[in-house]
Coordinates of C-alpha atoms in Angstrom, one line a residue:
Chain A
M1 CA -15.5 32.1 -19.3
I2 CA -13.5 31.0 -16.3
S3 CA -10.7 33.4 -15.5
W4 CA -8.7 31.2 -13.2
A5 CA -5.1 30.5 -14.1
R6 CA -4.8 27.3 -16.7
P7 CA -4.7 24.5 -16.0
I8 CA -7.6 24.2 -13.7
R9 CA -7.5 20.9 -11.4
V10 CA -10.3 19.7 -9.7
V11 CA -9.4 16.8 -7.7
G12 CA -11.2 14.5 -5.2
V13 CA -9.6 12.6 -2.6
G14 CA -11.7 9.6 -1.3
S15 CA -12.0 5.9 -0.7
P16 CA -14.6 3.5 -1.5
L17 CA -15.3 3.6 2.5
G18 CA -18.8 4.9 3.1
D19 CA -18.9 8.8 3.0
D20 CA -15.4 8.9 2.4
A21 CA -16.2 8.3 -1.1
V22 CA -18.0 11.7 -1.4
A23 CA -15.3 13.6 -3.3
W24 CA -15.3 11.0 -5.9
E25 CA -18.9 11.2 -6.2
V26 CA -18.6 15.2 -6.9
I27 CA -15.9 14.5 -9.4
E28 CA -18.2 11.6 -11.1
R29 CA -21.1 14.1 -11.4
L30 CA -18.8 16.8 -12.7
R31 CA -17.7 14.3 -15.5
K32 CA -21.1 13.0 -16.4
H33 CA -22.5 16.6 -16.8
Q34 CA -19.5 17.6 -18.9
A35 CA -19.2 20.9 -16.6
W36 CA -17.0 23.4 -18.3
P37 CA -16.1 21.4 -21.4
G38 CA -12.5 21.7 -21.9
E39 CA -11.9 24.0 -19.2
I40 CA -11.1 21.8 -16.4
E41 CA -9.4 18.6 -15.6
F42 CA -11.0 16.2 -13.1
H43 CA -9.2 13.7 -11.3
A44 CA -10.6 11.1 -8.6
V45 CA -7.9 9.9 -6.4
E46 CA -7.0 7.9 -3.3
G47 CA -4.8 9.2 -0.7
G48 CA -2.1 12.0 -0.5
Q49 CA 0.5 10.6 -2.8
R50 CA -1.8 10.3 -5.7
L51 CA -2.7 14.0 -5.3
L52 CA 0.9 14.8 -5.6
D53 CA 1.0 13.1 -9.1
V54 CA -1.5 15.2 -10.6
L55 CA 0.6 18.5 -9.2
D56 CA 3.1 20.2 -11.3
G57 CA 3.2 23.7 -10.2
R58 CA 0.9 25.0 -12.8
G59 CA -2.6 26.6 -13.0
S60 CA -5.1 26.2 -10.1
L61 CA -6.2 23.5 -7.8
I62 CA -9.6 22.6 -6.3
L63 CA -9.3 20.0 -3.9
I64 CA -12.4 18.0 -2.4
D65 CA -12.2 15.7 0.8
A66 CA -14.5 14.2 3.0
L67 CA -14.0 15.7 6.6
A68 CA -13.8 13.7 10.1
P69 CA -17.6 13.2 11.5
G70 CA -18.0 16.6 13.9
G71 CA -21.9 16.7 14.8
N72 CA -23.1 17.9 11.5
P73 CA -22.6 15.4 8.5
G74 CA -23.0 17.0 5.0
S75 CA -21.8 20.3 6.4
M76 CA -19.5 22.1 4.2
L77 CA -16.2 23.9 5.0
R78 CA -13.9 25.9 2.4
F79 CA -10.2 26.9 3.3
T80 CA -7.8 28.7 1.2
W81 CA -4.2 27.3 1.2
P82 CA -2.0 27.8 3.1
S83 CA -4.5 27.3 6.0
G84 CA -3.2 27.1 9.6
D85 CA -5.9 24.2 10.6
L86 CA -5.0 22.2 7.8
E87 CA -1.0 22.4 8.1
A88 CA -1.3 21.4 11.9
L89 CA -2.6 17.8 11.2
R90 CA 0.3 15.2 11.9
P91 CA 1.4 13.0 9.3
G92 CA -0.8 10.0 9.2
S93 CA 0.0 6.7 7.4
T94 CA 2.6 4.1 7.3
H95 CA 2.2 3.9 3.6
D96 CA 0.6 7.2 2.2
L97 CA 0.3 10.9 2.7
R98 CA -2.6 12.8 4.0
P99 CA -3.8 15.4 1.7
A100 CA -2.6 18.0 3.8
E101 CA 1.0 16.6 3.9
A102 CA 1.0 16.3 0.1
L103 CA 0.3 19.8 -0.1
Q104 CA 3.1 20.8 2.1
L105 CA 5.3 18.4 0.1
A106 CA 4.3 19.9 -3.1
A107 CA 5.1 23.3 -1.8
S108 CA 8.6 22.3 -0.8
L109 CA 9.1 21.0 -4.0
G110 CA 7.8 23.7 -5.9
V111 CA 4.9 22.0 -7.5
L112 CA 2.0 23.5 -5.5
P113 CA -0.2 25.9 -7.9
A114 CA -0.5 29.7 -6.7
R115 CA -4.0 29.1 -6.1
V116 CA -5.5 26.2 -4.3
I117 CA -8.9 26.1 -2.7
I118 CA -10.3 23.3 -0.4
W119 CA -13.7 22.0 0.1
G120 CA -14.7 19.5 2.9
I121 CA -17.8 17.8 3.2
E122 CA -18.6 16.4 6.9
G123 CA -19.1 12.7 6.7
D124 CA -21.1 10.7 9.0
G125 CA -20.0 7.1 8.8
F126 CA -16.9 5.3 7.0
E127 CA -17.6 1.8 7.0
P128 CA -16.6 -0.4 3.8
Q129 CA -19.5 -1.0 1.4
A130 CA -21.8 1.3 3.6
G131 CA -22.2 3.9 0.5
I132 CA -22.5 7.5 0.9
S133 CA -24.9 8.6 3.7
A134 CA -28.3 10.6 2.9
A135 CA -27.2 13.6 4.7
V136 CA -23.8 13.7 2.8
A137 CA -25.5 12.7 -0.6
A138 CA -27.6 15.7 0.0
A139 CA -24.6 17.9 -0.1
V140 CA -23.2 17.0 -3.4
P141 CA -25.2 19.3 -5.4
K142 CA -25.0 22.3 -2.8
L143 CA -21.0 21.4 -3.2
I144 CA -21.3 21.6 -6.9
E145 CA -23.1 24.8 -6.9
S146 CA -20.8 26.5 -4.5
L147 CA -18.0 25.4 -7.0
A148 CA -19.9 26.8 -9.9
A149 CA -20.4 30.0 -8.3
E150 CA -16.6 30.3 -7.2
L151 CA -15.3 29.3 -10.7
E152 CA -17.7 31.7 -12.7
A153 CA -17.3 34.6 -10.6
V154 CA -15.8 37.3 -12.2
Chain B
M1 CA 6.7 4.5 48.7
A2 CA 9.8 3.1 47.4
D3 CA 8.1 -0.4 47.0
A4 CA 5.2 0.7 45.2
P5 CA 4.9 -0.7 41.7
A6 CA 6.3 1.7 39.1
T7 CA 4.3 1.3 36.5
R8 CA 4.5 3.4 33.1
T9 CA 2.3 3.0 30.0
I10 CA 3.4 4.2 26.8
T11 CA 0.6 4.4 24.5
V12 CA 0.5 5.8 20.7
Q13 CA -3.0 6.4 19.9
A14 CA -2.2 7.0 16.3
L15 CA 1.2 6.1 15.0
A16 CA 2.9 9.0 13.0
R17 CA 2.9 7.8 9.7
V18 CA 0.4 5.0 10.7
E19 CA -3.1 5.4 9.8
G20 CA -5.5 6.5 12.6
E21 CA -6.7 3.3 13.5
G22 CA -3.3 1.7 14.2
G23 CA -2.0 2.1 17.8
M24 CA 0.7 0.7 20.0
T25 CA 1.0 0.3 23.9
I26 CA 4.2 -0.9 25.7
K27 CA 3.5 -1.4 29.1
L28 CA 6.3 -1.4 32.0
R29 CA 6.2 -2.2 35.5
D30 CA 9.2 -1.6 37.6
G31 CA 11.3 -0.6 34.7
Q32 CA 10.5 -4.2 33.1
V33 CA 8.5 -4.6 30.0
E34 CA 5.1 -6.2 31.1
G35 CA 3.9 -6.5 27.5
V36 CA 3.6 -5.0 24.0
E37 CA 0.3 -4.7 22.1
L38 CA 0.0 -3.6 18.3
R39 CA -3.6 -2.6 17.2
I40 CA -4.3 -2.8 14.0
F41 CA -7.6 -1.9 11.9
E42 CA -7.8 -4.5 9.2
P43 CA -10.7 -4.2 6.5
P44 CA -9.9 -7.3 4.9
R45 CA -12.0 -9.4 7.7
F46 CA -15.2 -7.2 6.6
Y47 CA -14.3 -8.2 2.9
E48 CA -14.5 -11.7 3.8
A49 CA -18.1 -11.7 4.4
F50 CA -19.0 -9.3 1.7
L51 CA -17.6 -11.7 -0.7
R52 CA -19.8 -14.6 0.1
G53 CA -23.0 -14.9 -2.2
R54 CA -21.2 -12.9 -4.8
S55 CA -20.0 -14.4 -8.2
A56 CA -16.4 -15.2 -8.2
L57 CA -16.2 -13.3 -11.2
E58 CA -16.6 -10.1 -9.3
V59 CA -13.9 -11.2 -6.9
P60 CA -11.0 -9.3 -8.6
D61 CA -12.8 -6.1 -8.9
I62 CA -14.2 -6.4 -4.9
T63 CA -11.1 -7.1 -3.6
A64 CA -9.1 -4.6 -5.3
R65 CA -10.7 -2.2 -3.5
I66 CA -9.2 -3.6 0.0
C67 CA -6.1 -1.3 -0.6
G68 CA -5.6 1.9 -2.2
I69 CA -1.8 1.3 -2.3
C70 CA -1.6 -2.6 -3.1
P71 CA -4.8 -3.4 -5.0
V72 CA -3.0 -5.3 -7.6
A73 CA -1.7 -7.6 -4.8
Y74 CA -5.4 -8.3 -3.8
Q75 CA -6.4 -8.6 -7.6
M76 CA -3.6 -11.0 -7.9
S77 CA -4.0 -13.4 -5.1
S78 CA -7.8 -13.7 -5.6
V79 CA -8.2 -13.8 -9.5
H80 CA -5.2 -16.8 -9.3
A81 CA -7.1 -18.5 -6.5
V82 CA -10.4 -18.4 -8.3
E83 CA -8.8 -19.8 -11.7
K84 CA -7.5 -22.5 -9.7
I85 CA -11.1 -23.4 -9.0
F86 CA -12.0 -23.0 -12.7
G87 CA -9.3 -24.9 -14.1
V88 CA -7.6 -21.7 -16.0
T89 CA -4.3 -22.0 -17.3
L90 CA -2.8 -18.8 -18.7
P91 CA -0.7 -18.4 -21.7
P92 CA 2.5 -17.0 -21.4
E93 CA 2.0 -13.8 -22.8
L94 CA -1.3 -13.0 -20.3
R95 CA 0.8 -14.3 -17.5
A96 CA 3.8 -11.8 -18.3
L97 CA 1.5 -9.2 -18.6
R98 CA 0.1 -10.1 -15.0
R99 CA 3.7 -9.9 -13.9
L100 CA 4.4 -6.4 -15.3
L101 CA 1.2 -5.4 -13.6
Y102 CA 2.6 -6.4 -10.3
C103 CA 6.1 -4.8 -11.2
G104 CA 4.1 -1.4 -11.5
E105 CA 2.7 -2.1 -7.9
W106 CA 5.9 -2.7 -6.0
I107 CA 7.5 0.3 -7.6
E108 CA 4.6 2.6 -6.8
S109 CA 4.9 1.2 -3.1
H110 CA 8.2 0.6 -2.5
T111 CA 9.2 4.1 -3.9
L112 CA 6.8 5.7 -1.8
H113 CA 7.8 3.6 1.2
I114 CA 11.7 4.3 0.8
Y115 CA 11.7 7.9 0.5
M116 CA 8.4 9.2 2.1
L117 CA 8.1 7.1 4.8
H118 CA 11.5 5.0 5.7
A119 CA 14.3 7.5 4.9
P120 CA 13.1 10.1 7.2
D121 CA 13.4 7.8 10.2
F122 CA 17.3 7.0 9.1
L123 CA 18.0 11.0 8.5
G124 CA 16.3 12.6 11.6
F125 CA 13.2 14.0 10.0
D126 CA 9.7 13.6 11.2
G127 CA 8.5 13.2 7.7
A128 CA 9.1 13.6 4.0
V129 CA 7.5 17.1 4.1
S130 CA 10.5 18.3 6.5
M131 CA 13.1 16.2 4.7
A132 CA 12.3 17.7 1.2
Q133 CA 12.5 21.4 3.1
S134 CA 15.8 20.8 4.7
S135 CA 18.0 21.3 2.0
P136 CA 17.8 21.4 -2.1
E137 CA 19.6 18.1 -2.4
L138 CA 16.9 16.4 -0.4
A139 CA 14.0 18.0 -2.2
A140 CA 15.7 17.0 -5.3
V141 CA 15.7 13.4 -4.0
V142 CA 12.2 13.5 -3.4
R143 CA 11.5 14.9 -6.8
K144 CA 13.3 12.1 -8.3
A145 CA 11.2 9.4 -6.0
L146 CA 8.0 11.1 -7.5
R147 CA 9.0 10.6 -10.7
M148 CA 10.3 7.2 -10.4
K149 CA 6.9 6.3 -8.8
K150 CA 5.1 7.5 -11.8
A151 CA 6.6 5.6 -13.8
G152 CA 5.2 2.7 -11.7
N153 CA 1.9 4.1 -11.9
S154 CA 2.0 4.4 -15.6
I155 CA 2.3 0.6 -15.8
V156 CA -0.5 0.2 -13.4
H157 CA -2.6 2.5 -15.4
T158 CA -1.6 0.8 -18.9
V159 CA -2.0 -2.5 -18.3
G160 CA -4.5 -2.2 -15.1
G161 CA -6.7 0.0 -16.7
R162 CA -6.6 3.1 -14.1
E163 CA -4.0 3.6 -11.6
V164 CA -6.4 3.4 -8.5
H165 CA -8.1 0.0 -8.0
P166 CA -7.3 -1.3 -11.4
I167 CA -10.0 -2.7 -13.5
N168 CA -8.7 -4.6 -16.2
V169 CA -8.0 -8.0 -14.8
R170 CA -10.7 -10.7 -15.1
I171 CA -11.0 -14.3 -14.3
G172 CA -9.0 -15.8 -17.2
G173 CA -6.9 -12.8 -17.9
F174 CA -7.9 -9.3 -19.0
Y175 CA -10.7 -7.3 -20.2
R176 CA -8.5 -5.8 -22.6
A177 CA -4.6 -6.2 -23.6
P178 CA -2.6 -3.4 -24.2
R179 CA -1.1 -2.9 -27.8
R180 CA 2.4 -3.2 -28.1
E181 CA 2.8 0.8 -28.9
E182 CA 1.0 1.6 -25.5
L183 CA 3.9 -0.3 -23.5
L184 CA 6.6 0.8 -25.9
A185 CA 5.8 4.6 -24.8
L186 CA 7.0 3.8 -21.5
V187 CA 10.2 2.7 -22.1
D188 CA 12.3 5.6 -21.9
E189 CA 11.0 6.7 -18.7
L190 CA 11.1 3.0 -17.2
K191 CA 15.1 3.0 -18.2
W192 CA 15.6 6.5 -16.7
S193 CA 14.2 5.0 -13.5
R194 CA 15.8 2.1 -13.4
D195 CA 18.9 4.1 -13.5
A196 CA 17.6 6.4 -10.5
A197 CA 16.6 2.9 -8.8
L198 CA 20.5 1.9 -9.0
E199 CA 21.4 5.0 -7.5
T200 CA 18.6 4.8 -4.9
V201 CA 20.2 1.4 -3.9
R202 CA 23.7 3.2 -3.5
W203 CA 22.2 6.0 -1.5
A204 CA 20.0 3.6 0.8
A205 CA 23.2 1.8 1.3
T206 CA 25.0 4.8 3.0
L207 CA 22.0 5.6 5.7
P208 CA 23.1 4.5 9.4
F209 CA 21.4 1.4 10.3
P210 CA 21.2 0.5 13.9
D211 CA 22.8 -2.8 15.3
F212 CA 19.4 -4.9 15.5
A213 CA 19.3 -8.5 14.4
D214 CA 17.1 -11.7 15.0
D215 CA 17.1 -15.3 14.3
Y216 CA 13.9 -14.8 12.1
E217 CA 12.0 -17.5 10.3
F218 CA 11.7 -15.6 6.9
V219 CA 8.4 -16.7 4.6
A220 CA 8.2 -16.0 1.2
L221 CA 7.5 -17.7 -2.2
R222 CA 10.2 -19.4 -4.2
H223 CA 9.7 -20.1 -7.8
A224 CA 11.7 -22.4 -10.3
D225 CA 13.4 -19.8 -12.1
E226 CA 12.1 -16.4 -11.4
Y227 CA 12.2 -13.8 -8.5
P228 CA 8.8 -14.7 -6.9
M229 CA 5.6 -12.3 -7.7
N230 CA 2.5 -14.4 -9.0
E231 CA 3.4 -18.2 -8.6
G232 CA 5.8 -20.7 -6.3
R233 CA 6.0 -22.5 -3.2
V234 CA 5.7 -21.2 0.3
V235 CA 9.2 -22.0 1.6
S236 CA 10.9 -20.9 5.1
S237 CA 14.4 -20.0 6.0
R238 CA 13.8 -23.1 8.7
G239 CA 13.0 -25.5 5.9
L240 CA 9.4 -25.1 5.3
D241 CA 8.5 -25.9 1.7
I242 CA 4.9 -26.2 0.9
A243 CA 2.5 -25.8 -1.9
P244 CA -0.3 -22.7 -1.6
E245 CA -2.9 -25.3 -0.7
E246 CA -1.0 -26.3 2.3
Y247 CA -1.0 -22.8 3.8
P248 CA -3.7 -23.5 6.3
D249 CA -2.0 -26.5 7.3
F250 CA 1.2 -24.6 8.3
F251 CA -0.2 -21.5 9.3
E252 CA -3.2 -20.2 11.8
E253 CA -5.1 -16.7 12.3
Y254 CA -6.0 -16.1 15.6
Q255 CA -7.8 -13.4 17.7
V256 CA -5.9 -11.0 20.0
P257 CA -8.1 -8.9 22.5
H258 CA -6.1 -5.9 21.8
S259 CA -6.4 -5.6 17.9
N260 CA -9.4 -6.2 15.9
A261 CA -6.9 -7.9 13.2
L262 CA -6.5 -11.4 13.3
Q263 CA -3.0 -12.2 13.9
A264 CA -1.0 -15.3 12.0
R265 CA 1.6 -17.7 13.5
R266 CA 3.1 -21.0 12.5
R267 CA 1.0 -24.0 13.8
D268 CA 3.7 -26.4 13.4
T269 CA 6.3 -24.9 16.0
S270 CA 6.5 -28.0 18.5
S271 CA 7.7 -30.5 15.7
A272 CA 10.5 -28.5 14.0
G273 CA 13.4 -29.7 16.4
E274 CA 16.4 -28.0 17.1
G275 CA 16.3 -24.4 16.9
R276 CA 12.6 -24.7 16.4
N277 CA 10.3 -21.4 16.0
T278 CA 8.6 -21.3 19.4
S279 CA 6.7 -18.0 19.4
G280 CA 5.3 -18.9 16.1
A281 CA 6.0 -15.5 14.7
F282 CA 7.4 -15.2 11.2
F283 CA 8.5 -12.6 8.8
V284 CA 7.3 -11.6 5.5
G285 CA 8.3 -8.9 2.9
P286 CA 11.5 -7.8 0.8
L287 CA 13.9 -9.2 3.4
A288 CA 12.3 -12.5 3.5
R289 CA 12.1 -12.7 -0.2
W290 CA 15.6 -11.4 -0.9
H291 CA 16.7 -14.1 2.1
L292 CA 15.2 -17.0 0.0
N293 CA 15.5 -15.6 -3.6
A294 CA 18.3 -13.7 -4.1
D295 CA 19.7 -16.0 -6.4
R296 CA 16.8 -15.7 -8.6
A297 CA 17.2 -11.7 -9.0
P298 CA 18.5 -10.7 -12.4
A299 CA 22.3 -10.1 -12.9
I300 CA 21.9 -6.5 -12.6
V301 CA 20.1 -6.5 -9.2
Q302 CA 22.4 -9.1 -7.9
E303 CA 25.5 -6.8 -9.0
A304 CA 23.8 -3.9 -7.3
A305 CA 23.4 -5.9 -4.1
R306 CA 27.1 -6.6 -3.9
A307 CA 28.2 -3.3 -4.7
T308 CA 26.5 -2.2 -1.6
G309 CA 29.3 -3.7 0.5
L310 CA 26.8 -4.8 2.8
T311 CA 26.1 -8.0 3.8
L312 CA 23.3 -9.2 2.1
P313 CA 21.0 -11.3 2.7
T314 CA 21.1 -9.6 6.1
R315 CA 18.8 -10.5 9.4
N316 CA 18.5 -6.6 10.3
P317 CA 15.0 -5.2 9.3
F318 CA 16.2 -1.8 9.2
V319 CA 18.4 -2.8 6.2
G320 CA 15.1 -3.5 4.4
I321 CA 15.3 -0.2 2.9
V322 CA 18.3 -1.3 0.8
V323 CA 16.4 -4.7 0.0
R324 CA 13.4 -2.7 -0.9
A325 CA 15.6 -0.5 -3.3
L326 CA 17.1 -3.6 -4.9
E327 CA 13.5 -4.8 -5.5
V328 CA 12.6 -1.6 -7.3
V329 CA 15.5 -1.9 -9.6
L330 CA 14.3 -5.5 -10.1
A331 CA 10.8 -4.5 -11.1
F332 CA 11.9 -1.7 -13.4
D333 CA 14.3 -4.3 -15.0
E334 CA 11.6 -7.1 -15.0
A335 CA 9.0 -4.6 -16.5
L336 CA 11.4 -3.4 -19.3
R337 CA 12.2 -7.1 -20.1
I338 CA 8.4 -7.9 -20.5
I339 CA 7.9 -5.2 -22.6
D340 CA 10.7 -5.9 -25.0
G341 CA 9.2 -9.3 -25.5
Y342 CA 5.7 -8.2 -25.5
E343 CA 3.3 -9.4 -28.5
P344 CA -0.4 -8.6 -27.9
P345 CA -2.2 -12.1 -27.3
S346 CA -4.7 -13.1 -30.1
R347 CA -7.1 -12.9 -27.3
P348 CA -7.0 -11.4 -23.9
V349 CA -9.0 -14.0 -22.0
V350 CA -9.1 -17.7 -22.1
E351 CA -12.6 -19.8 -21.7
F352 CA -13.3 -21.3 -18.8
E353 CA -16.6 -22.8 -16.9
P354 CA -17.4 -21.8 -13.4
H355 CA -18.2 -24.6 -11.3
A356 CA -17.6 -25.8 -7.4
G357 CA -14.4 -26.2 -6.0
V358 CA -11.8 -24.6 -3.5
G359 CA -8.9 -22.7 -4.5
H360 CA -5.9 -21.1 -3.0
A361 CA -3.0 -18.7 -4.1
V362 CA 0.0 -17.1 -2.5
T363 CA 1.3 -13.9 -4.2
E364 CA 3.9 -11.7 -3.3
A365 CA 2.4 -8.4 -2.3
P366 CA 5.2 -5.3 -2.0
R367 CA 5.1 -6.1 1.7
G368 CA 5.1 -9.8 1.9
I369 CA 2.8 -13.0 1.2
L370 CA -0.8 -12.6 0.5
Y371 CA -2.9 -15.7 0.7
H372 CA -6.3 -15.9 -0.3
R373 CA -8.8 -19.2 -0.3
Y374 CA -12.4 -19.1 -2.0
E375 CA -14.8 -22.0 -2.1
T376 CA -17.6 -21.6 -5.0
D377 CA -20.8 -23.4 -5.4
A378 CA -21.9 -25.2 -8.8
K379 CA -22.7 -21.7 -10.2
G380 CA -19.5 -20.0 -9.1
M381 CA -20.9 -18.1 -6.6
I382 CA -18.5 -17.7 -3.4
R383 CA -19.4 -19.6 -0.5
Q384 CA -16.6 -18.9 1.7
A385 CA -13.5 -16.5 1.6
T386 CA -10.1 -16.2 3.6
I387 CA -7.9 -13.5 3.1
V388 CA -4.7 -13.3 4.9
P389 CA -2.9 -10.1 4.4
P390 CA 0.9 -9.8 5.0
T391 CA 0.5 -7.2 7.8
S392 CA -1.4 -9.8 10.0
Q393 CA 1.5 -12.1 9.0
N394 CA 4.2 -9.8 10.5
Q395 CA 1.9 -8.3 13.2
L396 CA 3.4 -11.0 16.0
Q397 CA 6.9 -10.3 14.7
I398 CA 6.4 -6.8 14.9
E399 CA 5.3 -7.3 18.6
C400 CA 8.5 -9.5 19.2
D401 CA 10.7 -7.0 18.0
L402 CA 9.2 -4.2 20.1
L403 CA 9.5 -6.7 22.9
R404 CA 13.3 -6.5 22.4
V405 CA 13.5 -2.6 22.2
A406 CA 11.3 -1.9 25.0
P407 CA 13.7 -2.1 27.7
S408 CA 15.9 0.3 25.8
L409 CA 12.7 2.8 26.1
V410 CA 12.1 2.6 29.5
N411 CA 14.2 5.9 30.4
L412 CA 13.4 7.6 27.3
P413 CA 11.1 10.9 26.9
E414 CA 7.5 9.5 26.1
A415 CA 7.8 11.5 22.3
E416 CA 11.4 9.6 21.8
A417 CA 10.6 6.2 23.1
A418 CA 7.3 6.4 20.7
L419 CA 9.4 7.3 17.7
H420 CA 11.8 4.4 18.4
A421 CA 9.1 2.2 18.4
E422 CA 7.4 3.5 15.5
K423 CA 10.7 3.1 13.6
V424 CA 10.8 -0.6 14.4
I425 CA 7.2 -1.1 13.1
R426 CA 7.7 0.9 9.8
N427 CA 10.7 -1.7 9.2
Y428 CA 8.0 -3.6 8.2
D429 CA 6.1 -1.1 5.9
P430 CA 2.8 -2.3 7.5
C431 CA -0.4 -2.0 5.8
I432 CA -2.5 -0.9 8.6
S433 CA -4.0 1.8 6.7
C434 CA -6.5 0.1 4.2
A435 CA -8.8 2.5 5.9
T436 CA -10.1 6.0 5.2
H437 CA -7.8 9.0 5.1
F438 CA -10.2 11.7 6.0
L439 CA -8.9 15.0 7.3
K440 CA -9.0 14.6 10.7
L441 CA -9.9 18.2 12.0
K442 CA -11.3 20.0 14.7
V443 CA -12.0 23.9 14.0
E444 CA -13.4 25.9 17.1
R445 CA -15.0 29.1 16.2

């Protein structure tokens, strides 16, 4: 039994471009394995505006996203929001919000859940149709394990 | 030292609210503008290559992935181009469903741009976050925008099968037609949203617009009796009037060294006589659509336009935010009209036989016309694909606008100059970011 505030939403932000799809892959596997039946909503979204769509101020949020390459593809980072590192990122798009921007906007609109955890997996390549790289694919089960450990911890 | 050339380059590596691969350089020499370059990363180029050798039946699903904001536009241009090859004619109810799906995307895309990306430019904020944080009133405005956008999402979800990269469109129609009850369930929210959209028009019309206009050549679709989305002839404010199949005869794409996106320009610039378009630049998107099709808008939208007190159509691209708002009213109104008359078709798809041929289609993406051309072999496999997105078409015009404002930027601090230039670019709602959006993050430990 998970003790987190309900609804618990696990949201993967991604795109079909190479390792940027890793968060979608995590969500897909969690759905397939019917992880925590009835206890968790899973969402695969593209971009910050779609992230905003699933927030209503209630419950808990776990956000998963790819990280820009930094030399260690497949390595994972965990943040709790608010996190100074993420808020400092500047706005990024003509027609979308970055995930961190969406979280800030959600906070100012009063629709950000009280508990927000962010998991990032460092990507390697982001070419269209390249698929997820081996190093990043190897990180997916590790991330799922970490999520499970965190959710099920008493 | 007095006669040394005073060169200065203003470079914006990653335009704020423009995806990281986009950038802009204005080169000044002795206070004079030497050149303006807009750099755009443009994945459709890759997709043209991927599509070769794939079945034409896969094209709508593959092209939907080009863009997370306007996947329906890519589906619509591709599906209609392939259907032209296979001789598919849709019955009215399937045609109406395609239009309804497009309404959903216009709502999503326009609402996002109006409130989250463009309004902050006029109100002096660096983005939607600071705008929403500035006052409870503006927070309420953003909340309203998100609710309207969700109403658009619900249309795309119900007709397209899901909100992101919809999967329900297929050559010949749809995989599944929604039940009437599914669409009726959307009506209350769409009615609220249409009212909210009318308020948006009134609000947008009060924004402070800089005095800025040019003798643009506007290019858009024009349909016999509808405000254009999926069908029509390609027309321009300088008298162009061609079938979509003739697009390659009148427009061309060409490479510029500073951008990996191709730019597009008019081909026939030398023969247009007096007032001819010498640069080849042209303008697509809401301002162009309204300029060429205001008489096709429903009465409620025309009345909303009159009530703004603005002179519409306009040649001021900053007023594009008002026109976008009018198109949101139009999309909600059209959606309600289509749902009201909807009866599920007996079959969601019409029969066809794949064969060899060439098909072209132009549809109106939220940010302007989107041209697709496909060539198939006897088995219906793609031999060649050409995709000309609206932003490629606007890119030369954006550079022309930047050239015009560049002299006024010379003496401004760099950050301020960059912001002014960005505002000019944002008027076009450029789809620069059909790219990744991963967190650009550096953590030093």
